[in-house]
Amino acid sequence: MRLSTGFVRASGYAYKVRRVLFALTRKKVEPREVVRAAGELNQRIFERLQELGVEKSDVIRITVPFRIEDGTIVWDYNGMNIEVYRKSEEENLARAMEEIEEREKALEEQIKELEELALQLRDTSEKILEKLEELKQEHTSLKLRAEE
């Protein structure tokens, strides 16, 4: 398997790594293991970014192969690749990243709104089912009284 962050500001790589890893390993490993493995990888990435002299505003893309052994995520650090696009050299990419960040934020807000709506629909559905049960019980008791 391979984790790939896509383009992300250096200041936000840790969150992105954790989020992508959770998505890739859903129902394959325990959430506690995802948190542990993401922390381990993020430390290694941080050290490498320092070596490369990466600024927080630079844009990076990280790919790292990994495998799952007995419920544990094992990183292939030899295969880790970090692409760096320096803001000072890549103004167009920086502007594109700002647009991507705005779109991601809007998407997250829409997802949250839909989740709330889904919860409201579930509550409404449960209330409808309760009313149906009440009607069935009333109908049954009316039927029994009529038969007496």
mmCIF file of the C-alpha atoms, coordinates in Angstrom:
data_MODEL
# 
_entry.id   MODEL 
# 
loop_
_atom_site.group_PDB 
_atom_site.id 
_atom_site.type_symbol 
_atom_site.label_atom_id 
_atom_site.label_alt_id 
_atom_site.label_comp_id 
_atom_site.label_asym_id 
_atom_site.label_entity_id 
_atom_site.label_seq_id 
_atom_site.pdbx_PDB_ins_code 
_atom_site.Cartn_x 
_atom_site.Cartn_y 
_atom_site.Cartn_z 
_atom_site.occupancy 
_atom_site.B_iso_or_equiv 
_atom_site.pdbx_formal_charge 
_atom_site.auth_seq_id 
_atom_site.auth_comp_id 
_atom_site.auth_asym_id 
_atom_site.auth_atom_id 
_atom_site.pdbx_PDB_model_num 
ATOM 1   C CA . MET A 1 1   ? 0.000   0.000  0.000  1.00 0.00 ? 1   MET A CA 1 
ATOM 2   C CA . ARG A 1 2   ? 1.093   3.593  -0.441 1.00 0.00 ? 2   ARG A CA 1 
ATOM 3   C CA . LEU A 1 3   ? 0.207   6.733  1.485  1.00 0.00 ? 3   LEU A CA 1 
ATOM 4   C CA . SER A 1 4   ? 0.089   9.864  -0.658 1.00 0.00 ? 4   SER A CA 1 
ATOM 5   C CA . THR A 1 5   ? -0.822  13.238 0.796  1.00 0.00 ? 5   THR A CA 1 
ATOM 6   C CA . GLY A 1 6   ? -1.341  15.067 -2.465 1.00 0.00 ? 6   GLY A CA 1 
ATOM 7   C CA . PHE A 1 7   ? -0.252  18.700 -2.449 1.00 0.00 ? 7   PHE A CA 1 
ATOM 8   C CA . VAL A 1 8   ? -0.333  20.220 1.024  1.00 0.00 ? 8   VAL A CA 1 
ATOM 9   C CA . ARG A 1 9   ? 1.300   23.138 2.784  1.00 0.00 ? 9   ARG A CA 1 
ATOM 10  C CA . ALA A 1 10  ? 4.243   22.025 4.898  1.00 0.00 ? 10  ALA A CA 1 
ATOM 11  C CA . SER A 1 11  ? 2.494   23.482 7.953  1.00 0.00 ? 11  SER A CA 1 
ATOM 12  C CA . GLY A 1 12  ? -0.435  21.064 7.485  1.00 0.00 ? 12  GLY A CA 1 
ATOM 13  C CA . TYR A 1 13  ? 1.231   17.796 6.509  1.00 0.00 ? 13  TYR A CA 1 
ATOM 14  C CA . ALA A 1 14  ? 0.749   16.029 9.886  1.00 0.00 ? 14  ALA A CA 1 
ATOM 15  C CA . TYR A 1 15  ? -3.049  16.403 9.844  1.00 0.00 ? 15  TYR A CA 1 
ATOM 16  C CA . LYS A 1 16  ? -3.164  15.291 6.205  1.00 0.00 ? 16  LYS A CA 1 
ATOM 17  C CA . VAL A 1 17  ? -0.991  12.210 6.868  1.00 0.00 ? 17  VAL A CA 1 
ATOM 18  C CA . ARG A 1 18  ? -3.251  11.138 9.745  1.00 0.00 ? 18  ARG A CA 1 
ATOM 19  C CA . ARG A 1 19  ? -6.452  11.738 7.753  1.00 0.00 ? 19  ARG A CA 1 
ATOM 20  C CA . VAL A 1 20  ? -5.211  9.845  4.677  1.00 0.00 ? 20  VAL A CA 1 
ATOM 21  C CA . LEU A 1 21  ? -3.894  6.961  6.785  1.00 0.00 ? 21  LEU A CA 1 
ATOM 22  C CA . PHE A 1 22  ? -7.249  6.614  8.567  1.00 0.00 ? 22  PHE A CA 1 
ATOM 23  C CA . ALA A 1 23  ? -8.979  6.467  5.174  1.00 0.00 ? 23  ALA A CA 1 
ATOM 24  C CA . LEU A 1 24  ? -6.541  3.909  3.735  1.00 0.00 ? 24  LEU A CA 1 
ATOM 25  C CA . THR A 1 25  ? -6.650  1.553  6.707  1.00 0.00 ? 25  THR A CA 1 
ATOM 26  C CA . ARG A 1 26  ? -10.318 1.814  7.704  1.00 0.00 ? 26  ARG A CA 1 
ATOM 27  C CA . LYS A 1 27  ? -11.483 -1.570 9.042  1.00 0.00 ? 27  LYS A CA 1 
ATOM 28  C CA . LYS A 1 28  ? -7.992  -3.041 8.492  1.00 0.00 ? 28  LYS A CA 1 
ATOM 29  C CA . VAL A 1 29  ? -6.251  -1.884 11.681 1.00 0.00 ? 29  VAL A CA 1 
ATOM 30  C CA . GLU A 1 30  ? -7.301  -0.465 15.028 1.00 0.00 ? 30  GLU A CA 1 
ATOM 31  C CA . PRO A 1 31  ? -7.609  3.351  15.244 1.00 0.00 ? 31  PRO A CA 1 
ATOM 32  C CA . ARG A 1 32  ? -5.012  3.366  18.049 1.00 0.00 ? 32  ARG A CA 1 
ATOM 33  C CA . GLU A 1 33  ? -2.512  1.795  15.621 1.00 0.00 ? 33  GLU A CA 1 
ATOM 34  C CA . VAL A 1 34  ? -3.277  4.434  12.981 1.00 0.00 ? 34  VAL A CA 1 
ATOM 35  C CA . VAL A 1 35  ? -2.554  7.189  15.510 1.00 0.00 ? 35  VAL A CA 1 
ATOM 36  C CA . ARG A 1 36  ? 0.707   5.492  16.554 1.00 0.00 ? 36  ARG A CA 1 
ATOM 37  C CA . ALA A 1 37  ? 1.894   4.910  12.981 1.00 0.00 ? 37  ALA A CA 1 
ATOM 38  C CA . ALA A 1 38  ? 0.934   8.434  11.868 1.00 0.00 ? 38  ALA A CA 1 
ATOM 39  C CA . GLY A 1 39  ? 2.880   9.890  14.795 1.00 0.00 ? 39  GLY A CA 1 
ATOM 40  C CA . GLU A 1 40  ? 5.925   7.803  13.930 1.00 0.00 ? 40  GLU A CA 1 
ATOM 41  C CA . LEU A 1 41  ? 5.786   8.804  10.265 1.00 0.00 ? 41  LEU A CA 1 
ATOM 42  C CA . ASN A 1 42  ? 5.134   12.463 11.047 1.00 0.00 ? 42  ASN A CA 1 
ATOM 43  C CA . GLN A 1 43  ? 8.250   12.571 13.249 1.00 0.00 ? 43  GLN A CA 1 
ATOM 44  C CA . ARG A 1 44  ? 10.341  11.116 10.412 1.00 0.00 ? 44  ARG A CA 1 
ATOM 45  C CA . ILE A 1 45  ? 8.835   13.583 7.918  1.00 0.00 ? 45  ILE A CA 1 
ATOM 46  C CA . PHE A 1 46  ? 9.466   16.501 10.287 1.00 0.00 ? 46  PHE A CA 1 
ATOM 47  C CA . GLU A 1 47  ? 13.135  15.563 10.569 1.00 0.00 ? 47  GLU A CA 1 
ATOM 48  C CA . ARG A 1 48  ? 13.448  15.278 6.786  1.00 0.00 ? 48  ARG A CA 1 
ATOM 49  C CA . LEU A 1 49  ? 11.709  18.630 6.229  1.00 0.00 ? 49  LEU A CA 1 
ATOM 50  C CA . GLN A 1 50  ? 14.172  20.271 8.611  1.00 0.00 ? 50  GLN A CA 1 
ATOM 51  C CA . GLU A 1 51  ? 17.084  18.714 6.694  1.00 0.00 ? 51  GLU A CA 1 
ATOM 52  C CA . LEU A 1 52  ? 15.636  20.068 3.449  1.00 0.00 ? 52  LEU A CA 1 
ATOM 53  C CA . GLY A 1 53  ? 15.119  23.544 4.917  1.00 0.00 ? 53  GLY A CA 1 
ATOM 54  C CA . VAL A 1 54  ? 11.410  23.526 4.095  1.00 0.00 ? 54  VAL A CA 1 
ATOM 55  C CA . GLU A 1 55  ? 9.422   26.608 5.147  1.00 0.00 ? 55  GLU A CA 1 
ATOM 56  C CA . LYS A 1 56  ? 5.908   26.299 6.622  1.00 0.00 ? 56  LYS A CA 1 
ATOM 57  C CA . SER A 1 57  ? 4.445   28.102 3.602  1.00 0.00 ? 57  SER A CA 1 
ATOM 58  C CA . ASP A 1 58  ? 6.124   25.783 1.068  1.00 0.00 ? 58  ASP A CA 1 
ATOM 59  C CA . VAL A 1 59  ? 3.994   23.166 -0.653 1.00 0.00 ? 59  VAL A CA 1 
ATOM 60  C CA . ILE A 1 60  ? 4.964   19.519 -0.360 1.00 0.00 ? 60  ILE A CA 1 
ATOM 61  C CA . ARG A 1 61  ? 3.732   16.148 -1.559 1.00 0.00 ? 61  ARG A CA 1 
ATOM 62  C CA . ILE A 1 62  ? 4.639   13.048 0.431  1.00 0.00 ? 62  ILE A CA 1 
ATOM 63  C CA . THR A 1 63  ? 4.421   9.427  -0.667 1.00 0.00 ? 63  THR A CA 1 
ATOM 64  C CA . VAL A 1 64  ? 5.405   6.518  1.561  1.00 0.00 ? 64  VAL A CA 1 
ATOM 65  C CA . PRO A 1 65  ? 4.921   2.800  0.926  1.00 0.00 ? 65  PRO A CA 1 
ATOM 66  C CA . PHE A 1 66  ? 3.731   0.687  3.842  1.00 0.00 ? 66  PHE A CA 1 
ATOM 67  C CA . ARG A 1 67  ? 2.357   -2.724 4.667  1.00 0.00 ? 67  ARG A CA 1 
ATOM 68  C CA . ILE A 1 68  ? 0.194   -4.131 7.429  1.00 0.00 ? 68  ILE A CA 1 
ATOM 69  C CA . GLU A 1 69  ? 1.648   -7.009 9.446  1.00 0.00 ? 69  GLU A CA 1 
ATOM 70  C CA . ASP A 1 70  ? -0.401  -8.576 12.238 1.00 0.00 ? 70  ASP A CA 1 
ATOM 71  C CA . GLY A 1 71  ? -2.456  -5.400 12.683 1.00 0.00 ? 71  GLY A CA 1 
ATOM 72  C CA . THR A 1 72  ? 0.631   -3.166 12.717 1.00 0.00 ? 72  THR A CA 1 
ATOM 73  C CA . ILE A 1 73  ? 1.503   -0.559 10.092 1.00 0.00 ? 73  ILE A CA 1 
ATOM 74  C CA . VAL A 1 74  ? 5.100   -0.937 8.913  1.00 0.00 ? 74  VAL A CA 1 
ATOM 75  C CA . TRP A 1 75  ? 6.596   1.980  6.946  1.00 0.00 ? 75  TRP A CA 1 
ATOM 76  C CA . ASP A 1 76  ? 9.086   1.563  4.096  1.00 0.00 ? 76  ASP A CA 1 
ATOM 77  C CA . TYR A 1 77  ? 11.183  4.643  4.855  1.00 0.00 ? 77  TYR A CA 1 
ATOM 78  C CA . ASN A 1 78  ? 13.585  3.848  2.001  1.00 0.00 ? 78  ASN A CA 1 
ATOM 79  C CA . GLY A 1 79  ? 10.684  4.409  -0.391 1.00 0.00 ? 79  GLY A CA 1 
ATOM 80  C CA . MET A 1 80  ? 9.585   7.684  1.231  1.00 0.00 ? 80  MET A CA 1 
ATOM 81  C CA . ASN A 1 81  ? 9.519   10.571 -1.234 1.00 0.00 ? 81  ASN A CA 1 
ATOM 82  C CA . ILE A 1 82  ? 8.984   14.224 -0.351 1.00 0.00 ? 82  ILE A CA 1 
ATOM 83  C CA . GLU A 1 83  ? 8.533   16.689 -3.199 1.00 0.00 ? 83  GLU A CA 1 
ATOM 84  C CA . VAL A 1 84  ? 9.076   20.315 -2.216 1.00 0.00 ? 84  VAL A CA 1 
ATOM 85  C CA . TYR A 1 85  ? 7.688   23.335 -4.070 1.00 0.00 ? 85  TYR A CA 1 
ATOM 86  C CA . ARG A 1 86  ? 9.071   26.464 -2.514 1.00 0.00 ? 86  ARG A CA 1 
ATOM 87  C CA . LYS A 1 87  ? 6.644   29.340 -2.208 1.00 0.00 ? 87  LYS A CA 1 
ATOM 88  C CA . SER A 1 88  ? 9.367   31.788 -3.168 1.00 0.00 ? 88  SER A CA 1 
ATOM 89  C CA . GLU A 1 89  ? 9.895   29.890 -6.438 1.00 0.00 ? 89  GLU A CA 1 
ATOM 90  C CA . GLU A 1 90  ? 6.359   28.707 -7.146 1.00 0.00 ? 90  GLU A CA 1 
ATOM 91  C CA . GLU A 1 91  ? 3.913   31.578 -6.731 1.00 0.00 ? 91  GLU A CA 1 
ATOM 92  C CA . ASN A 1 92  ? 1.396   29.937 -9.089 1.00 0.00 ? 92  ASN A CA 1 
ATOM 93  C CA . LEU A 1 93  ? 1.413   26.730 -7.073 1.00 0.00 ? 93  LEU A CA 1 
ATOM 94  C CA . ALA A 1 94  ? 1.022   28.730 -3.876 1.00 0.00 ? 94  ALA A CA 1 
ATOM 95  C CA . ARG A 1 95  ? -2.071  30.454 -5.300 1.00 0.00 ? 95  ARG A CA 1 
ATOM 96  C CA . ALA A 1 96  ? -3.448  27.097 -6.426 1.00 0.00 ? 96  ALA A CA 1 
ATOM 97  C CA . MET A 1 97  ? -2.890  25.717 -2.913 1.00 0.00 ? 97  MET A CA 1 
ATOM 98  C CA . GLU A 1 98  ? -4.842  28.599 -1.404 1.00 0.00 ? 98  GLU A CA 1 
ATOM 99  C CA . GLU A 1 99  ? -7.723  27.756 -3.727 1.00 0.00 ? 99  GLU A CA 1 
ATOM 100 C CA . ILE A 1 100 ? -7.503  24.043 -2.836 1.00 0.00 ? 100 ILE A CA 1 
ATOM 101 C CA . GLU A 1 101 ? -7.504  24.870 0.875  1.00 0.00 ? 101 GLU A CA 1 
ATOM 102 C CA . GLU A 1 102 ? -10.588 27.066 0.453  1.00 0.00 ? 102 GLU A CA 1 
ATOM 103 C CA . ARG A 1 103 ? -12.370 24.304 -1.467 1.00 0.00 ? 103 ARG A CA 1 
ATOM 104 C CA . GLU A 1 104 ? -11.421 21.671 1.130  1.00 0.00 ? 104 GLU A CA 1 
ATOM 105 C CA . LYS A 1 105 ? -12.770 23.895 3.889  1.00 0.00 ? 105 LYS A CA 1 
ATOM 106 C CA . ALA A 1 106 ? -16.027 24.440 1.981  1.00 0.00 ? 106 ALA A CA 1 
ATOM 107 C CA . LEU A 1 107 ? -16.303 20.697 1.340  1.00 0.00 ? 107 LEU A CA 1 
ATOM 108 C CA . GLU A 1 108 ? -15.785 19.906 5.026  1.00 0.00 ? 108 GLU A CA 1 
ATOM 109 C CA . GLU A 1 109 ? -18.508 22.411 5.944  1.00 0.00 ? 109 GLU A CA 1 
ATOM 110 C CA . GLN A 1 110 ? -20.898 20.832 3.425  1.00 0.00 ? 110 GLN A CA 1 
ATOM 111 C CA . ILE A 1 111 ? -20.124 17.345 4.744  1.00 0.00 ? 111 ILE A CA 1 
ATOM 112 C CA . LYS A 1 112 ? -20.819 18.503 8.291  1.00 0.00 ? 112 LYS A CA 1 
ATOM 113 C CA . GLU A 1 113 ? -24.104 20.041 7.148  1.00 0.00 ? 113 GLU A CA 1 
ATOM 114 C CA . LEU A 1 114 ? -25.108 16.794 5.398  1.00 0.00 ? 114 LEU A CA 1 
ATOM 115 C CA . GLU A 1 115 ? -24.191 14.728 8.462  1.00 0.00 ? 115 GLU A CA 1 
ATOM 116 C CA . GLU A 1 116 ? -26.438 16.936 10.611 1.00 0.00 ? 116 GLU A CA 1 
ATOM 117 C CA . LEU A 1 117 ? -29.237 16.610 8.065  1.00 0.00 ? 117 LEU A CA 1 
ATOM 118 C CA . ALA A 1 118 ? -28.817 12.819 8.024  1.00 0.00 ? 118 ALA A CA 1 
ATOM 119 C CA . LEU A 1 119 ? -29.140 12.752 11.815 1.00 0.00 ? 119 LEU A CA 1 
ATOM 120 C CA . GLN A 1 120 ? -32.299 14.859 11.605 1.00 0.00 ? 120 GLN A CA 1 
ATOM 121 C CA . LEU A 1 121 ? -33.703 12.493 8.966  1.00 0.00 ? 121 LEU A CA 1 
ATOM 122 C CA . ARG A 1 122 ? -32.918 9.495  11.154 1.00 0.00 ? 122 ARG A CA 1 
ATOM 123 C CA . ASP A 1 123 ? -34.697 11.113 14.107 1.00 0.00 ? 123 ASP A CA 1 
ATOM 124 C CA . THR A 1 124 ? -37.699 11.966 11.939 1.00 0.00 ? 124 THR A CA 1 
ATOM 125 C CA . SER A 1 125 ? -37.761 8.421  10.544 1.00 0.00 ? 125 SER A CA 1 
ATOM 126 C CA . GLU A 1 126 ? -37.731 6.973  14.060 1.00 0.00 ? 126 GLU A CA 1 
ATOM 127 C CA . LYS A 1 127 ? -40.623 9.250  15.074 1.00 0.00 ? 127 LYS A CA 1 
ATOM 128 C CA . ILE A 1 128 ? -42.603 8.141  12.005 1.00 0.00 ? 128 ILE A CA 1 
ATOM 129 C CA . LEU A 1 129 ? -42.004 4.477  12.863 1.00 0.00 ? 129 LEU A CA 1 
ATOM 130 C CA . GLU A 1 130 ? -43.143 5.108  16.447 1.00 0.00 ? 130 GLU A CA 1 
ATOM 131 C CA . LYS A 1 131 ? -46.352 6.737  15.180 1.00 0.00 ? 131 LYS A CA 1 
ATOM 132 C CA . LEU A 1 132 ? -46.943 3.798  12.827 1.00 0.00 ? 132 LEU A CA 1 
ATOM 133 C CA . GLU A 1 133 ? -46.569 1.369  15.722 1.00 0.00 ? 133 GLU A CA 1 
ATOM 134 C CA . GLU A 1 134 ? -49.019 3.413  17.786 1.00 0.00 ? 134 GLU A CA 1 
ATOM 135 C CA . LEU A 1 135 ? -51.505 3.376  14.921 1.00 0.00 ? 135 LEU A CA 1 
ATOM 136 C CA . LYS A 1 136 ? -51.097 -0.386 14.498 1.00 0.00 ? 136 LYS A CA 1 
ATOM 137 C CA . GLN A 1 137 ? -51.675 -0.931 18.204 1.00 0.00 ? 137 GLN A CA 1 
ATOM 138 C CA . GLU A 1 138 ? -54.762 1.309  18.189 1.00 0.00 ? 138 GLU A CA 1 
ATOM 139 C CA . HIS A 1 139 ? -56.088 -0.439 15.101 1.00 0.00 ? 139 HIS A CA 1 
ATOM 140 C CA . THR A 1 140 ? -55.488 -3.874 16.651 1.00 0.00 ? 140 THR A CA 1 
ATOM 141 C CA . SER A 1 141 ? -57.182 -2.898 19.907 1.00 0.00 ? 141 SER A CA 1 
ATOM 142 C CA . LEU A 1 142 ? -60.145 -1.405 17.963 1.00 0.00 ? 142 LEU A CA 1 
ATOM 143 C CA . LYS A 1 143 ? -60.405 -4.610 15.965 1.00 0.00 ? 143 LYS A CA 1 
ATOM 144 C CA . LEU A 1 144 ? -60.376 -6.710 19.128 1.00 0.00 ? 144 LEU A CA 1 
ATOM 145 C CA . ARG A 1 145 ? -63.078 -4.534 20.707 1.00 0.00 ? 145 ARG A CA 1 
ATOM 146 C CA . ALA A 1 146 ? -65.211 -4.800 17.597 1.00 0.00 ? 146 ALA A CA 1 
ATOM 147 C CA . GLU A 1 147 ? -64.897 -8.569 17.643 1.00 0.00 ? 147 GLU A CA 1 
ATOM 148 C CA . GLU A 1 148 ? -66.008 -8.812 21.292 1.00 0.00 ? 148 GLU A CA 1 
# 
